[in-house]
Structures are given as structure tokens and as C-alpha cells.
Short mmCIF file of C-alpha atoms in Angstrom, two decimals:
data_model
loop_
_atom_site.label_atom_id
_atom_site.label_comp_id
_atom_site.label_asym_id
_atom_site.label_seq_id
_atom_site.Cartn_x
_atom_site.Cartn_y
_atom_site.Cartn_z
CA MET A 26 52.22 -63.04 11.40
CA GLY A 27 50.21 -64.87 8.96
CA ASN A 28 49.48 -65.68 5.36
CA VAL A 29 47.10 -63.01 3.99
CA GLY A 30 46.88 -63.78 0.41
CA GLY A 31 45.14 -60.52 -1.15
CA LYS A 32 47.67 -58.52 0.53
CA ARG A 33 51.08 -57.35 -0.64
CA ASN A 34 53.74 -59.79 0.43
CA TYR A 35 51.06 -61.98 1.57
CA GLY A 36 50.89 -59.37 4.47
CA TYR A 37 54.06 -59.93 5.13
CA GLY A 38 54.99 -56.63 5.27
CA LYS A 39 55.73 -54.02 2.20
CA GLN A 40 59.79 -54.09 1.19
CA LEU A 41 60.31 -58.38 0.02
CA ALA A 42 63.54 -57.66 1.62
CA TRP A 43 61.55 -57.40 5.34
CA ALA A 44 58.77 -59.31 4.40
CA GLY A 45 60.83 -62.65 3.96
CA LYS A 46 62.61 -61.44 6.86
CA ASN A 47 59.02 -61.46 9.18
CA ALA A 48 58.21 -64.71 7.34
CA LEU A 49 61.68 -66.35 8.62
CA ALA A 50 60.97 -65.64 12.16
CA ASP A 51 57.44 -67.33 11.57
CA ARG A 52 59.17 -69.96 10.40
CA TYR A 53 62.24 -70.27 13.47
CA GLY A 54 60.58 -68.56 16.22
CA GLN A 55 62.31 -66.78 18.15
CA GLY A 56 65.83 -69.34 17.96
CA HIS A 57 67.84 -70.80 15.14
CA PHE A 58 69.41 -67.09 14.89
CA ALA A 59 72.36 -67.95 12.85
CA THR A 60 70.01 -70.37 10.51
CA ARG A 61 67.74 -67.17 9.76
CA ALA A 62 70.43 -64.52 9.50
CA THR A 63 71.86 -67.17 6.96
CA HIS A 64 68.80 -66.94 5.00
CA GLU A 65 68.32 -63.69 5.30
CA GLU A 66 71.24 -62.77 3.41
CA ARG A 67 70.83 -64.94 0.47
CA TRP A 68 66.54 -63.58 0.54
CA ASN A 69 67.93 -60.51 -0.12
CA GLN A 70 69.86 -61.58 -2.46
CA PHE A 71 67.01 -62.39 -4.16
CA ALA A 72 65.00 -59.44 -3.30
CA ARG A 73 67.88 -57.52 -4.71
CA PHE A 74 67.65 -59.24 -7.93
CA LEU A 75 63.82 -58.81 -7.67
CA LYS A 76 63.71 -55.54 -7.51
CA SER A 77 66.06 -55.23 -10.99
CA GLN A 78 62.78 -56.92 -12.73
CA GLY A 79 61.00 -54.86 -12.14
CA ILE A 80 59.21 -56.71 -9.02
CA ASN A 81 57.85 -55.55 -5.77
CA ASP A 82 55.86 -58.23 -4.70
CA ALA A 83 55.94 -62.12 -4.02
CA ARG A 84 52.81 -62.31 -5.23
CA GLN A 85 54.48 -61.45 -8.40
CA ILE A 86 56.91 -64.14 -8.72
CA ASP A 87 55.88 -66.94 -10.89
CA HIS A 88 57.94 -70.14 -12.32
CA THR A 89 59.21 -67.75 -15.27
CA VAL A 90 60.60 -65.17 -12.61
CA LEU A 91 62.42 -68.77 -10.82
CA GLU A 92 63.58 -69.26 -14.30
CA GLN A 93 65.16 -65.94 -14.63
CA TYR A 94 66.71 -65.87 -11.35
CA GLY A 95 67.95 -69.44 -11.66
CA HIS A 96 69.70 -68.49 -15.23
CA HIS A 97 70.79 -65.17 -13.20
CA VAL A 98 72.76 -67.38 -10.37
CA ARG A 99 74.56 -70.01 -12.77
CA ASP A 100 76.10 -67.11 -14.68
CA LEU A 101 77.28 -66.17 -11.01
CA VAL A 102 79.03 -69.46 -11.11
CA SER A 103 80.17 -69.58 -14.34
CA SER A 104 81.39 -65.91 -14.25
CA GLY A 105 83.44 -67.70 -10.61
CA ASP A 106 81.39 -64.88 -8.86
CA ILE A 107 80.40 -67.51 -6.58
CA THR A 108 81.16 -71.62 -6.12
CA VAL A 109 78.13 -74.15 -7.11
CA ALA A 110 77.97 -74.86 -3.03
CA TYR A 111 76.62 -71.01 -2.35
CA ALA A 112 74.54 -70.96 -5.85
CA GLN A 113 72.44 -74.05 -4.71
CA ASN A 114 72.36 -72.85 -1.04
CA LEU A 115 70.87 -68.91 -2.54
CA LEU A 116 68.32 -71.17 -4.06
CA SER A 117 67.35 -73.32 -1.72
CA THR A 118 67.14 -70.34 0.63
CA VAL A 119 63.84 -69.00 -2.25
CA ASN A 120 62.23 -72.52 -2.17
CA VAL A 121 62.20 -71.90 1.75
CA VAL A 122 61.65 -68.78 2.12
CA LEU A 123 58.56 -68.67 -0.51
CA GLN A 124 56.98 -72.30 1.46
CA THR A 125 56.76 -70.06 4.30
CA LEU A 126 55.25 -66.86 2.08
CA ARG A 127 52.60 -68.85 0.84
CA LYS A 128 52.31 -71.55 2.83
CA ASP A 129 52.38 -74.15 0.48
CA HIS A 130 54.82 -75.89 -2.08
CA VAL A 131 53.61 -74.45 -5.28
CA LEU A 132 56.82 -72.97 -6.57
CA SER A 133 60.15 -73.97 -5.90
CA ILE A 134 63.06 -74.61 -7.56
CA LYS A 135 65.19 -77.08 -7.96
CA PRO A 136 69.22 -76.20 -7.49
CA ALA A 137 71.01 -78.61 -8.87
CA GLN A 138 69.04 -78.79 -12.55
CA TRP A 139 69.87 -75.00 -12.32
CA VAL A 140 73.44 -75.18 -11.20
CA GLY A 141 74.65 -79.13 -10.51
CA ASN A 142 77.88 -80.10 -9.59
CA ARG A 143 80.96 -78.95 -11.67
CA SER A 144 82.53 -82.63 -10.30
CA THR A 145 79.71 -83.90 -13.04
CA VAL A 146 81.11 -85.62 -16.51
CA ARG A 147 80.48 -83.60 -19.24
CA GLN A 148 77.96 -84.54 -21.90
CA THR A 149 77.72 -82.66 -24.06
CA VAL A 150 80.03 -80.81 -27.01
CA PRO A 151 80.08 -77.48 -26.42
CA ASN A 152 78.68 -75.67 -28.80
CA SER A 153 81.45 -73.07 -29.06
CA LEU A 154 84.10 -75.41 -30.11
CA GLU A 155 83.16 -74.52 -33.57
CA ARG A 156 84.91 -71.28 -33.59
CA THR A 157 82.08 -70.22 -36.61
CA THR A 158 79.36 -70.19 -33.85
CA LEU A 159 80.69 -67.07 -32.86
CA LYS A 160 81.09 -64.87 -35.49
CA GLN A 161 76.91 -64.50 -35.69
CA PRO A 162 76.97 -62.75 -31.49
CA ILE A 163 80.27 -60.82 -31.73
CA ASP A 164 78.93 -59.19 -34.85
CA SER A 165 76.07 -58.53 -33.39
CA LEU A 166 77.46 -57.44 -29.83
CA THR A 167 79.92 -54.79 -32.24
CA ALA A 168 77.14 -53.41 -34.18
CA ASN A 169 75.87 -52.34 -31.27
CA GLY A 170 78.17 -50.65 -29.84
CA GLU A 171 79.18 -53.47 -27.09
CA ARG A 172 82.46 -54.41 -28.35
CA THR A 173 84.56 -54.75 -25.34
CA VAL A 174 81.65 -57.37 -24.29
CA ALA A 175 82.89 -59.20 -27.84
CA LEU A 176 85.96 -59.08 -26.64
CA THR A 177 85.76 -60.40 -23.19
CA ALA A 178 83.09 -63.53 -24.77
CA GLN A 179 86.08 -64.16 -27.38
CA LEU A 180 88.80 -63.61 -24.50
CA THR A 181 87.08 -66.79 -22.46
CA ARG A 182 87.00 -68.74 -25.75
CA ALA A 183 90.81 -68.01 -26.83
CA PHE A 184 92.60 -68.17 -23.41
CA GLY A 185 89.83 -70.78 -21.48
CA LEU A 186 89.32 -68.09 -18.87
CA ARG A 187 86.23 -67.59 -16.25
CA PHE A 188 84.25 -64.26 -17.53
CA LYS A 189 85.65 -62.42 -14.38
CA GLU A 190 89.08 -63.12 -15.16
CA ALA A 191 88.34 -61.92 -18.57
CA SER A 192 87.22 -58.85 -17.46
CA LEU A 193 90.26 -58.37 -14.89
CA LEU A 194 92.25 -59.26 -17.62
CA ASN A 195 95.11 -56.37 -18.11
CA ALA A 196 95.89 -56.98 -21.23
CA ILE A 197 98.82 -54.27 -22.04
CA GLN A 198 100.15 -56.14 -19.33
CA ALA A 199 99.29 -59.79 -20.96
CA LEU A 200 100.16 -58.67 -24.12
CA ASN A 201 103.60 -57.56 -23.10
CA GLN A 202 104.05 -60.96 -21.49
CA ALA A 203 102.81 -63.22 -24.91
CA ASN A 204 105.29 -61.52 -26.80
CA LYS A 205 108.75 -61.63 -24.36
CA ARG A 206 107.41 -65.31 -23.06
CA GLY A 207 104.75 -67.06 -25.02
CA TYR A 208 102.16 -67.48 -21.94
CA ILE A 209 100.09 -64.80 -20.18
CA ASN A 210 100.11 -64.95 -16.46
CA ILE A 211 96.15 -65.55 -15.00
CA THR A 212 96.17 -63.53 -11.11
CA GLN A 213 92.81 -61.81 -11.20
CA GLY A 214 89.47 -62.67 -11.03
CA THR A 215 90.42 -66.39 -10.08
CA LYS A 216 88.67 -68.76 -8.05
CA GLY A 217 90.54 -71.44 -5.21
CA GLY A 218 92.45 -69.70 -2.86
CA ARG A 219 95.61 -69.61 -4.84
CA GLY A 220 98.32 -68.14 -2.92
CA LYS A 221 100.24 -65.11 -2.90
CA GLY A 222 102.92 -66.06 -6.16
CA THR A 223 101.20 -68.94 -7.19
CA ASP A 224 101.50 -68.64 -11.17
CA ARG A 225 99.21 -70.22 -13.96
CA TRP A 226 100.58 -69.30 -17.24
CA VAL A 227 98.09 -69.88 -19.99
CA PRO A 228 100.23 -70.64 -23.89
CA ILE A 229 100.07 -68.41 -26.90
CA THR A 230 99.47 -71.18 -29.79
CA THR A 231 97.65 -69.00 -32.11
CA GLN A 232 97.89 -65.77 -34.09
CA GLU A 233 94.10 -65.41 -32.64
CA GLN A 234 95.37 -65.05 -29.31
CA LEU A 235 97.41 -61.82 -29.74
CA THR A 236 95.61 -60.36 -32.06
CA LEU A 237 92.68 -60.68 -29.11
CA LEU A 238 95.22 -59.18 -27.17
CA THR A 239 96.42 -56.05 -29.04
CA GLN A 240 92.94 -55.15 -29.80
CA ALA A 241 92.33 -55.79 -26.05
CA ALA A 242 94.49 -53.09 -24.97
CA GLN A 243 93.78 -50.62 -27.66
CA LEU A 244 90.28 -51.19 -26.60
CA GLN A 245 91.87 -50.88 -22.47
CA GLY A 246 93.84 -47.45 -22.99
CA LYS A 247 95.02 -46.39 -19.72
CA ALA A 248 92.54 -48.85 -17.84
CA LYS A 249 93.95 -51.36 -15.80
CA ASN A 250 91.38 -53.81 -17.30
CA LEU A 251 88.90 -54.00 -20.03
CA ILE A 252 85.34 -53.20 -17.40
CA PRO A 253 83.94 -49.65 -18.02
CA THR A 254 85.38 -47.08 -15.73
CA ASP A 255 81.66 -45.92 -14.97
CA LYS A 256 80.70 -49.50 -14.09
CA SER A 257 81.52 -51.53 -10.50
CA TYR A 258 82.45 -55.22 -11.49
CA SER A 259 78.83 -56.72 -10.58
CA GLN A 260 76.96 -53.68 -13.03
CA TRP A 261 79.61 -54.47 -15.67
CA ARG A 262 78.39 -58.36 -15.43
CA ASP A 263 75.04 -57.95 -15.38
CA HIS A 264 75.26 -55.69 -18.32
CA ALA A 265 77.61 -58.10 -20.43
CA TYR A 266 75.51 -61.45 -19.39
CA TYR A 267 71.99 -59.31 -20.03
CA HIS A 268 74.16 -58.65 -24.13
CA TRP A 269 75.78 -62.25 -24.18
CA ARG A 270 72.28 -63.65 -24.16
CA THR A 271 70.13 -61.45 -26.43
CA ALA A 272 72.98 -61.71 -29.11
CA ASN A 273 72.81 -65.24 -28.73
CA LYS A 274 68.99 -65.41 -29.55
CA GLY A 275 68.39 -68.13 -31.51
CA THR A 276 71.76 -69.46 -31.35
CA ALA A 277 72.50 -72.62 -29.72
CA LEU A 278 75.72 -71.23 -27.67
CA GLU A 279 74.95 -70.81 -23.74
CA GLY A 280 76.85 -69.07 -21.56
CA PHE A 281 80.48 -67.78 -21.01
CA HIS A 282 81.55 -70.98 -19.81
CA ASP A 283 80.87 -73.36 -22.64
CA MET A 284 83.40 -71.25 -24.32
CA ARG A 285 85.79 -72.17 -20.97
CA ALA A 286 85.02 -76.11 -22.21
CA ALA A 287 85.56 -75.64 -25.83
CA TYR A 288 89.24 -74.28 -25.02
CA ALA A 289 89.48 -77.17 -22.77
CA CYS A 290 88.47 -79.39 -26.03
CA GLU A 291 90.53 -77.93 -28.30
CA ARG A 292 93.58 -77.91 -26.11
CA TYR A 293 93.32 -81.62 -25.06
CA GLN A 294 93.50 -82.53 -29.04
CA ALA A 295 96.58 -79.93 -29.28
CA ILE A 296 98.24 -81.85 -26.64
CA THR A 297 97.50 -85.42 -27.51
CA GLY A 298 96.79 -85.81 -31.49
CA PHE A 299 93.06 -86.43 -30.86
CA GLN A 300 89.31 -84.93 -29.93
CA ALA A 301 88.42 -84.88 -26.71
CA PRO A 302 86.19 -87.98 -25.48
CA VAL A 303 82.97 -85.62 -24.99
CA VAL A 304 83.35 -85.38 -28.53
CA THR A 305 83.72 -89.00 -29.28
CA GLY A 306 82.09 -90.55 -27.39
CA LYS A 307 85.47 -91.87 -25.40
CA ARG A 308 88.73 -91.77 -24.29
CA GLN A 309 90.86 -92.92 -27.95
CA VAL A 310 94.57 -92.01 -26.22
CA ASP A 311 96.15 -94.12 -24.04
CA LYS A 312 95.39 -93.67 -20.43
CA ALA A 313 99.32 -91.87 -19.27
CA LEU A 314 98.88 -89.06 -22.35
CA ASP A 315 94.87 -88.66 -21.56
CA THR A 316 96.07 -87.94 -17.77
CA GLN A 317 98.99 -85.40 -18.43
CA ALA A 318 96.38 -83.88 -20.77
CA ARG A 319 94.34 -83.19 -18.03
CA VAL A 320 97.03 -82.53 -15.34
CA ILE A 321 98.04 -79.60 -17.89
CA LEU A 322 94.53 -78.41 -18.65
CA SER A 323 93.96 -78.08 -14.72
CA GLN A 324 96.54 -75.97 -14.63
CA GLU A 325 95.53 -73.60 -17.73
CA LEU A 326 92.43 -73.88 -16.14
CA GLY A 327 93.07 -72.60 -12.88
CA HIS A 328 91.67 -75.87 -10.85
CA ASN A 329 94.10 -77.90 -8.41
CA ARG A 330 92.19 -80.99 -9.51
CA THR A 331 92.66 -83.23 -12.51
CA ASP A 332 88.73 -84.42 -12.00
CA VAL A 333 87.05 -81.44 -12.49
CA ILE A 334 88.21 -81.50 -15.69
CA ALA A 335 85.74 -84.26 -16.97
CA ALA A 336 83.32 -81.28 -16.24
CA TYR A 337 85.32 -79.82 -19.51
CA ILE A 338 86.07 -82.17 -21.67
CA GLY A 339 84.12 -86.08 -20.38
CA SER A 340 85.69 -88.95 -19.14
CA GLY A 341 88.90 -90.40 -18.65
CA LYS A 342 87.72 -93.90 -18.27
#
């Protein structure tokens, strides 16, 4: 099936998903079944995203649309829904199918530019490290009836949680743990394949944390978490990210993951007595104490490796 530029989806079919399937068959022939199936699955996710944006023809895709998808996929990584590797594969598939549909290389997206490598060393200070930066978006969300989004954001900042972890947190149970033990155990929405019975205790070190848990418990009511009962998790995630971005327009704040990094920098200072390397430009404490802090942070953030912590607080060299 050829590329007919004047026809819907460049002549590959009326539906985006079907057009991608036909394009891949054109590209790989009748072999490479596993490769085609893998690309089809990833392309279908892009097609669903396009549909949510009101796009139903591949000829409507431009650089702006690709940037929007880049933001969307980056959000999925930040929220803890997908890994960096899978995110890169999602974006790579878009390039493969678009090149086949269009018969050119004019439109493409750079996977590493959008989702990067989470093992890299952080070079910039988290924008939400200064807590006052959160006041405007939190006030805006609350004023617009999005208190649940606001609280979820505040939980990510106060406890260093991924968006998914904050969304699935049983605040009533967490508040009870906080009052009895001085820690909360993060078990829902985690990544990394933690085995059953593996605990991840995050310490209660401020009154603000207790206040937020109290507010979240009240908002949660009889539910098991903060996700609205009329929404699936994916619907809630898309809703929350949309309103978070809207509330942050005109500010320097980024996605929810920035607040996780801010938590890590703040905790590093509490543990060592010195600011994180990303803030000062270099490590200011002896290597042993720096390493000890990274071990603690790797546990609190839900990572099994200390080298990943450089992506939150900077280099320990």
C-alpha cells in the first residue's frame, strides 16, 4: 500500500491505529511478526493520545503535536507508570511509523531529549525546593475546585512520592502510622518489583506532613485512596496532570517529579547538615557521610541503588 499524500492517513487507512498497522506491514513485509506486533502496540498508544487531542488523521501531526506527546510520555515516567526504557521505545515507534507513513524524515521526536536517562546526574536545582513557589499553583487549584490535585501535589513534595504513589496512598492508614510510629509505609503504586513484605518507611519530620495527612484523610472519606471514585487511575492521572500544568503556567515549576527531587535535596541537608551537591555545585561533606545519606534516600525514595540518587541531588564525587 503506497503513500498517497492527499488521502487520509497518507492513504494507509481511515483509522489511525489501522493506518499504523498497514504502514508497519508495508515497512517489514510479511516477516518480523514480533517486531511488528510490538510497534503496533506502541503506535496504538500514540493513536489513543491523538484521539484525546481531537486528531484523527496523521496528516494533522506536526512538531507541536509531537512535543505534546513528549510531555505526555514524560509525565507517565514521572508518575511511576512506565519505565524510561519503555518511554524511549514508545517515542521511537512514533518515529518509525511516521517515517513509513510520510516517506520522509521531516517529523521526528528525540526519545533521550524527552525522557532521558534517570541514572544521569542532576545539574539543576529543583524549582520546588523553595516551598513558596508552590503557593500560587496550590491556591489556584484549590480556588478552581481541584483540591484533590493540590493535595496530591503537596504529598509528592512532603514525602518524596511518585505521583502514582501519592494518588494510591491510603491517607487514613498513613495518618495512623504517622501518629503511632513516626513513619508511613509506602506500598501502593511503587516501582522496581519490590517483593511482598518489603517495607519502605518514610519518616515524619515536620508538622506540615501530619497536617497534609490529616487533610488527605478527611478528603479521602470512606474511599481507599485519593483517586475520585468516578475515575479510573489513568483518567485521574490525565486529569491531574492537565490541571497541574494549567495551574503552573507562567511559573518555573515543572512536573510532579521535580517535587520528589526537592524532597531528596531537603532530606540530604537534614541528614548531613549541608545542602545537596546540585545546590552548591559540589559535595561539601566527607564521602562517608554523603554515601550514608544516599543510602537513606535510596530507601525513602523507593530505589534499590544509591547511584540513582545522583539524578535527584547531584554528584557525590
